Amino acid sequence: MDRQDKVLLAVSGGVDSMVLMSLMVEAGYNCGVAHCNFQLRGEEAVEDEELVCRQAEKLGLEHYNVRFDTAGEMERTGESVQIAARRLRYDWFAQLCTNHGYTVIAIAHHADDSIETFFINLIRGTGLKGLTGISVVNGRVVRPLIFASRKEIADYAALKEIPYREDSSNRSTKYLRNKIRLGLIPRIKEITPQFTELMAANVQRLTDAQLFINRAVELIRDRVEQHVDGLIVIDPADIDGSFPRNFVVYELLNKYGFKGDVVDGLCHALEKGETGKRFYSKDYVAYTDRGRIMFAPVKDEDTCGVDISKEMIKAYCGNSVFFFRFTDIDNIKTLDVPANIALLDADKLQFPLHARKWRDGDSFIPFGMSGRKKVSDYLVDCKVPMAEKNRQFVILSGEDIVWVAGRRIDDRYRITEDTENVLKIIKETM
């Protein structure tokens, strides 16, 4: 980011983004302000919006406001609130950049956010890249405050009398980030008061290590990756035997969107000498073939089929990821769940389950109905756009569709008064 850039500031009304707006104006940057109201917090969100507008006008900045039907979008796509909100706001930011000539989008993430991201990724499972926190620059998105701690930002706001609002949802432990922020990190700070500064230095060292690895991997890629008849081919036998092979394979495939769990399964298939087994990222399908890895872009007609054993807790299917958890009926507090969650009678299911894209001729008995309905007709009734139809997955038990993923379960597999064990499936979009 330099003085020639026209900077779009993402301002929520919280202390971080309000300080960012003040600093950017004081530094003399050419800025505009974008504020998103996700309409999830009622009057509180309206007051956030009003504060941002007042302060932007006071500073002489052009400002843009949008109100999203986030709940409706979650219902339509089956996405979680975080994923839906992130997609909505970044799509809107991109639109503002195109329409008004902004060259940079500035986000108010800071050092504590980066440290929290480290722990989120560590808990969920990640490679080294996931431990490097939040990047300072990602395309046209920049994070000018990443060097500063939350306390330093709050102290600056108090010193300069910068107005801001507290988001009440930040005090909720419903979300993993808040559990880490409010529960884990304060306990660590009791042991190590300089924790924020130490972790910031650790994250920087991990980032430097990842940059070094990135360059080394590209040198290896030049030697071992071939492009043959529309396929990308990697022969692990060409990787130097002194290198940790599976780690190198992961780094090579990560460029194409393959996740850690998927690469682990692929490497296991290679070790067992399996041929023809398929593994999916969002845009690519990889095959094991006589000790080699062959992959290509996913074709529209590819079903992206994946078998799901009873032991699996996660499965990647095209652009979707499914999480699986067994529990007993006594642990289910409510049956009123979002569309991206399915609660199924586990004792009626036949394993392995199978996830794939829907296809012509598929049918099921929608929850609450007694008659069979074609999936194609159901999607038409739901007014699902063609692009989404092409990405629609179904979960099968034997020959039965038990869930049109993110939309409706099959009535035969619903929870009843006789249900004892429940399979909870959560669908998220990558």
Coordinates of C-alpha atoms in Angstrom, one line a residue, residues 43 51 122 162 189 270 344 349 430:
E43 CA -31.1 -2.1 17.1
L51 CA -21.9 5.8 14.4
L122 CA -3.9 -25.6 15.8
I162 CA -12.0 8.1 19.3
K189 CA -1.2 -14.7 30.3
L270 CA -0.1 -44.6 -1.9
L344 CA -30.6 -38.5 11.6
L349 CA -28.3 -45.9 8.7
M430 CA -15.2 -24.1 1.3

